[in-house]
Amino acid sequence: MFDPIQAFIGHNGNMTNAVKMRETLSKLSKVAEETNCAIVLVGHMTKSSGGKQSYRGLGSIDIAATVRSILMVSRDKEEPWKRYMFPVKSSLAPEGEPIGFELDKEKGFHWMGKCQINIEELLAVEKSTAKKDVAVEYLQTLLAVEDLPSTYIYEKMKEYGIAKRTVQEAKKIAEISAYKKGKIWYWHMEVGDSI
């Protein structure tokens, strides 16, 4: 399992580059074939609610086009501790029914089983915070190994469609500090804060 996929790609990679993603996914496919195992990629959706749901993942469309199955997880609008997992692509079998689970502070993880839900309503939840949450996770991934110039970070985030203002807000949330080395500003994250 690669959770999240951008951590596997690394900060030198480019999830929006179709050629590079095809090459990476081809290598993963060979690993799966040689080891007779399933490869699970965990990613995030774009903020947009338009278009096919399988195309809303961050990065190249080749990711969604290459994989055999895509499952989406969304939270309940009224009871946010509840989550629902449902298929948006299934190439090798009929699409299954939505399955619910709970993340409770006291009880922990608990399966709820098959659920009758309105998928379209679920997909409309949390649009305002989705991009910021993804930005925080990307920053944590980028800075997990080494300090990086702020200009480089802004460029990488722009490739993922994340605006400078959102990056700055995510920087505060992730408690990332900045320091100047020569004429260049670097961003630093404490190791304990990494994902």
PDB file of C-alpha atoms in Angstrom, residues 3 7 11-12 32 39-40 43 83 90 104 120 131 133 136 152 154 162 172 175 192:
ATOM      1  CA  ASP A   3      -0.383   6.005   1.353  1.00  0.00           C
ATOM      2  CA  ALA A   7       4.887  10.085  -0.981  1.00  0.00           C
ATOM      3  CA  HIS A  11       9.236  15.387  -4.580  1.00  0.00           C
ATOM      4  CA  ASN A  12      11.326  14.875  -7.741  1.00  0.00           C
ATOM      5  CA  ALA A  32       2.219  -7.085  -8.635  1.00  0.00           C
ATOM      6  CA  ILE A  39      -1.087  -2.811  -5.244  1.00  0.00           C
ATOM      7  CA  VAL A  40      -3.193  -0.272  -3.336  1.00  0.00           C
ATOM      8  CA  GLY A  43      -4.808   9.406  -3.216  1.00  0.00           C
ATOM      9  CA  ARG A  83     -17.532   7.251   6.410  1.00  0.00           C
ATOM     10  CA  SER A  90     -14.652  -1.581 -11.501  1.00  0.00           C
ATOM     11  CA  ASP A 104     -15.171   6.892  16.953  1.00  0.00           C
ATOM     12  CA  GLU A 120     -24.110  12.501  -5.048  1.00  0.00           C
ATOM     13  CA  LYS A 131      -7.768  21.425  -1.054  1.00  0.00           C
ATOM     14  CA  ASP A 133      -6.124  19.238   3.721  1.00  0.00           C
ATOM     15  CA  VAL A 136      -0.984  20.057   4.312  1.00  0.00           C
ATOM     16  CA  TYR A 152      10.528  25.081  -5.216  1.00  0.00           C
ATOM     17  CA  TYR A 154       5.314  26.717  -4.552  1.00  0.00           C
ATOM     18  CA  ILE A 162      -2.819  24.214  -5.367  1.00  0.00           C
ATOM     19  CA  LYS A 172       0.525  27.492   9.218  1.00  0.00           C
ATOM     20  CA  GLU A 175       3.465  24.427  11.792  1.00  0.00           C
ATOM     21  CA  GLY A 192       7.945  14.539  14.639  1.00  0.00           C
TER      22      GLY A 192
END
